[in-house]
XYZ file of C-alpha atoms in Angstrom:
320
model
C 10.262 3.027 16.267
C 7.017 3.190 18.215
C 5.237 -0.145 18.368
C 1.540 0.201 17.651
C -0.377 -2.603 19.341
C -2.962 -4.047 16.940
C -6.519 -3.498 18.164
C -7.199 -7.067 19.268
C -4.043 -8.932 18.384
C -2.467 -9.461 21.795
C -3.478 -13.126 21.590
C -1.455 -13.631 18.395
C 2.000 -15.238 18.639
C 4.737 -12.621 18.512
C 8.514 -12.511 18.304
C 11.114 -9.823 18.870
C 12.442 -8.739 15.471
C 15.050 -5.998 15.641
C 15.466 -3.055 18.000
C 11.951 -2.169 19.177
C 10.149 -4.010 16.395
C 7.879 -6.959 17.127
C 6.361 -9.306 14.556
C 2.883 -10.787 15.006
C 1.936 -14.101 13.444
C -1.340 -14.062 11.510
C -2.530 -17.107 9.560
C 0.984 -18.524 9.484
C 2.821 -15.359 8.366
C 4.651 -12.606 10.261
C 3.670 -8.932 10.205
C 4.741 -5.662 11.753
C 1.780 -4.238 13.719
C 1.001 -1.489 11.202
C 1.106 -3.955 8.301
C -1.163 -6.361 10.158
C -3.697 -3.602 10.737
C -3.660 -2.752 7.045
C -3.891 -6.411 6.035
C -6.982 -6.966 8.156
C -8.595 -3.897 6.612
C -7.810 -5.220 3.130
C -9.460 -8.537 3.972
C -12.510 -6.773 5.396
C -12.974 -4.054 2.786
C -11.136 -4.662 -0.490
C -13.279 -5.910 -3.366
C -11.166 -6.211 -6.524
C -12.814 -5.281 -9.799
C -12.517 -7.416 -12.944
C -10.184 -4.900 -14.619
C -7.874 -4.503 -11.624
C -4.231 -5.557 -11.883
C -2.580 -6.604 -8.622
C 1.204 -6.730 -8.286
C 2.089 -9.196 -5.522
C 5.576 -9.669 -4.130
C 7.682 -10.408 -1.088
C 9.430 -7.203 0.089
C 12.614 -6.155 -1.738
C 12.186 -8.459 -4.719
C 11.794 -5.799 -7.408
C 8.443 -4.302 -6.419
C 9.366 -0.686 -7.158
C 10.708 -1.587 -10.601
C 7.690 -3.740 -11.478
C 5.345 -0.949 -10.438
C 6.964 1.324 -13.002
C 6.839 -1.363 -15.688
C 3.191 -2.222 -15.069
C 2.173 1.419 -15.035
C 4.113 2.116 -18.220
C 2.833 -0.923 -20.117
C -0.806 -0.211 -19.291
C -0.681 3.564 -19.769
C 1.732 3.931 -22.668
C 2.710 6.307 -24.154
C 1.564 8.956 -21.637
C 3.149 7.029 -18.763
C 6.665 8.352 -19.384
C 5.928 11.843 -18.069
C 4.212 10.434 -14.982
C 7.253 8.331 -14.144
C 9.467 11.415 -14.283
C 7.404 13.354 -11.750
C 5.895 10.645 -9.522
C 7.461 7.877 -7.466
C 6.410 4.374 -8.507
C 4.788 3.767 -5.125
C 2.507 6.754 -5.600
C 1.455 5.617 -9.067
C 0.787 2.068 -7.882
C -0.190 2.211 -4.185
C 0.202 -0.728 -1.825
C -3.088 -2.019 -0.462
C -2.110 -2.705 3.152
C 0.127 0.363 3.535
C -1.306 3.173 1.421
C -4.887 2.296 0.546
C -6.014 0.755 3.837
C -3.023 1.051 6.156
C -2.842 3.680 8.870
C -0.543 6.626 8.101
C 2.687 6.822 10.055
C 2.538 9.540 12.688
C 4.162 12.930 12.023
C 4.453 12.375 8.267
C 3.059 14.735 5.620
C -0.186 13.757 3.876
C 0.086 11.184 1.122
C -0.100 12.211 -2.521
C -1.917 10.049 -5.032
C -2.154 11.188 -8.637
C -4.662 9.443 -10.838
C -3.559 5.815 -10.827
C -4.192 5.269 -14.485
C -5.615 6.916 -17.559
C -7.234 3.642 -18.636
C -10.104 1.699 -17.086
C -7.566 -0.488 -15.292
C -6.539 0.182 -11.694
C -3.091 -1.033 -10.659
C -2.490 -1.898 -7.017
C 0.178 -3.833 -5.167
C 0.462 -6.001 -2.085
C 2.927 -8.000 -0.002
C 0.115 -10.088 1.506
C 0.705 -13.821 0.899
C -1.647 -15.734 -1.373
C -2.485 -18.078 1.509
C -4.174 -15.084 3.180
C -5.353 -12.980 0.228
C -6.305 -15.762 -2.179
C -10.030 -15.773 -1.465
C -10.192 -12.021 -2.058
C -8.211 -12.225 -5.307
C -10.370 -15.061 -6.565
C -13.586 -13.145 -5.938
C -13.215 -11.325 -9.273
C -11.519 -11.679 -12.651
C -8.662 -9.357 -11.636
C -5.215 -10.336 -12.869
C -2.237 -10.890 -10.602
C 1.459 -10.397 -11.416
C 3.968 -11.892 -8.972
C 7.699 -11.179 -8.971
C 10.156 -13.416 -7.097
C 13.847 -12.865 -6.445
C 16.767 -15.042 -5.377
C 16.477 -15.281 -1.563
C 20.093 -14.232 -0.985
C 19.790 -11.004 -2.980
C 16.374 -10.416 -1.403
C 17.935 -10.745 2.033
C 20.725 -8.262 1.297
C 18.295 -5.729 -0.158
C 16.022 -6.124 2.881
C 18.998 -5.757 5.223
C 20.061 -2.472 3.619
C 16.480 -1.197 3.601
C 15.871 -1.959 7.271
C 19.217 -0.451 8.272
C 18.301 2.734 6.392
C 15.188 3.018 8.529
C 17.372 3.893 11.527
C 20.066 5.802 9.656
C 19.033 9.135 11.174
C 19.483 7.699 14.650
C 23.119 6.837 13.918
C 22.453 3.319 15.161
C 24.567 0.277 14.501
C 23.429 -1.759 11.487
C 21.469 -4.913 12.113
C 23.906 -7.839 12.409
C 23.831 -9.660 9.086
C 23.820 -13.043 10.790
C 20.564 -12.084 12.524
C 18.625 -11.471 9.336
C 20.103 -14.617 7.771
C 18.681 -16.595 10.691
C 15.370 -14.769 10.442
C 15.045 -15.565 6.739
C 15.892 -19.236 7.242
C 13.507 -19.532 10.199
C 10.738 -17.597 8.446
C 10.487 -14.759 10.971
C 10.855 -11.825 8.596
C 8.344 -9.176 7.569
C 5.614 -10.902 5.489
C 7.547 -14.162 5.891
C 8.150 -17.021 5.651
C 9.771 -16.042 2.357
C 9.678 -19.511 0.796
C 5.992 -20.135 1.500
C 5.213 -16.646 0.195
C 6.818 -17.436 -3.167
C 5.331 -20.924 -3.391
C 1.786 -19.729 -2.756
C 1.696 -17.537 -5.855
C 3.928 -19.810 -7.935
C 1.511 -22.725 -7.499
C -1.438 -20.600 -8.625
C 0.459 -19.422 -11.712
C 0.868 -23.031 -12.815
C -2.768 -23.901 -12.244
C -4.264 -20.678 -13.636
C -1.794 -18.949 -15.963
C -4.582 -16.786 -17.394
C -5.017 -15.099 -13.995
C -1.588 -15.362 -12.333
C 1.619 -14.237 -14.075
C 4.784 -15.384 -12.290
C 8.196 -13.974 -13.173
C 11.577 -13.805 -11.488
C 13.582 -10.640 -11.068
C 16.563 -12.362 -12.643
C 14.872 -13.379 -15.886
C 13.368 -9.916 -16.263
C 16.808 -8.347 -15.785
C 18.451 -10.714 -18.259
C 15.901 -10.292 -21.067
C 13.562 -7.354 -20.403
C 12.341 -6.996 -24.008
C 10.986 -10.544 -24.190
C 9.370 -10.494 -20.774
C 7.818 -7.041 -21.118
C 6.125 -8.336 -24.275
C 4.845 -11.341 -22.318
C 3.637 -9.073 -19.563
C 1.770 -6.797 -21.973
C 0.067 -9.772 -23.616
C -0.999 -11.156 -20.229
C -2.438 -7.764 -19.255
C -4.512 -7.605 -22.429
C -2.615 -4.687 -23.953
C -0.067 -6.301 -26.307
C 2.378 -4.279 -28.353
C 1.190 -4.078 -31.959
C 1.990 -2.204 -35.162
C 5.028 -1.670 -37.331
C 6.790 0.219 -34.555
C 6.119 -2.510 -31.984
C 9.799 -3.088 -31.209
C 10.362 0.632 -30.735
C 7.424 0.792 -28.320
C 8.808 -2.056 -26.226
C 12.312 -0.609 -26.195
C 10.970 2.758 -25.024
C 9.097 1.159 -22.123
C 12.169 -0.828 -21.104
C 14.411 2.239 -21.348
C 12.088 4.571 -19.444
C 11.579 1.961 -16.715
C 15.160 0.789 -16.324
C 16.453 1.015 -12.778
C 19.232 3.331 -13.960
C 16.733 5.726 -15.560
C 14.339 5.678 -12.609
C 17.129 6.296 -10.087
C 18.079 9.513 -11.879
C 14.647 11.154 -11.647
C 14.616 13.874 -8.993
C 11.479 12.465 -7.368
C 13.299 9.179 -6.739
C 16.310 10.976 -5.248
C 14.117 12.876 -2.806
C 14.638 12.591 0.950
C 10.961 13.362 1.562
C 9.164 10.801 3.714
C 5.600 10.009 2.585
C 2.787 9.426 5.069
C 2.498 5.687 4.503
C 6.042 4.699 5.463
C 9.003 5.715 7.593
C 11.364 5.637 4.626
C 12.357 8.466 2.249
C 11.695 8.008 -1.448
C 15.390 7.575 -2.234
C 15.591 4.469 -0.018
C 13.595 2.450 -2.556
C 16.370 2.457 -5.149
C 19.757 0.907 -4.494
C 21.883 -1.222 -6.863
C 19.284 -3.545 -8.327
C 22.046 -5.990 -9.238
C 21.820 -9.747 -9.591
C 24.301 -11.564 -7.340
C 25.067 -8.648 -5.000
C 24.850 -11.037 -2.037
C 28.319 -12.303 -2.953
C 29.714 -9.011 -1.644
C 28.224 -9.540 1.824
C 27.418 -13.135 2.751
C 30.009 -15.530 4.114
C 30.419 -19.027 2.710
C 28.620 -20.488 5.735
C 25.707 -18.067 5.328
C 25.360 -18.931 1.649
C 25.462 -22.660 2.367
C 22.793 -22.294 5.056
C 20.426 -20.371 2.776
C 21.088 -22.684 -0.173
C 20.322 -25.755 1.933
C 16.910 -24.534 3.039
C 16.171 -23.220 -0.461
C 16.812 -26.669 -1.936
C 14.547 -28.187 0.701
C 11.698 -25.699 0.272
C 11.888 -25.429 -3.526
C 12.514 -29.127 -4.143
C 11.619 -29.953 -7.731
C 11.013 -26.298 -8.601
C 13.793 -24.695 -10.641
C 13.004 -20.987 -10.539
C 16.453 -19.593 -11.317
C 18.100 -22.100 -13.626
C 21.208 -24.133 -12.935
C 23.431 -21.286 -11.787
C 21.173 -19.536 -9.265
C 23.201 -20.831 -6.315
């Protein structure tokens, strides 16, 4: 991968990540050069409107799935056809990668259908609250944040980053390396724990503006939480057929359904990333880390999770 040197970022702390990749530290968080460029543009230019909905997340925590759910809830019932023919990331573009980020060289032009048929624009970001908070608080926009168990997040990120170099027939990134990176905080948009805590704290203090949900609770009871989500967004399910409406949204946005759409099985690479569309859908399972992590790796991650999330029980008693 070609490393693009940020315009004036040579003075920022940097670390070697994997292969040719370097991470730059900006306001306490780590970014790939292209993501840092996009983030700075977001901070300089993005002015959220009162009706905007922003999906915030750490990478590989359910972003693609939540994009489909948000789009479907806000634009029902016409959203179903859009989800069949458009990838979730095209329907809900990412601020620092698609809206303001620089296109990746040698990729075809990006395609953006109308984001929404309503007066609400839906956007997403991986930028931490500690950096983006002032921008988000400049309007009455609403923010949805999804968090995922760090061990499953790590495995999903590991597969995703390995897929980036699949065409080069390279060796996969050693799993122990990314475990160390997660625990030390030197991952893309990391530290992971501070990323989660930034938005989680705001959701407790201002639940009318920040909606916090975990991937695991949404997977375990999608009907209940989609109703909560719709109410938070100001478009609750109503009428005698309310339950049918909710069930249709959940069905049309299930990971199994989305994975089977041709657009999501495409090997096309959009302009805003180096990854084909089909790389954004894998298993989507809870607990998949058990198939990969050793006992020592699990104990290491659990120890730092207990330390960082002390007194905060995000995943119930059995999340370990």
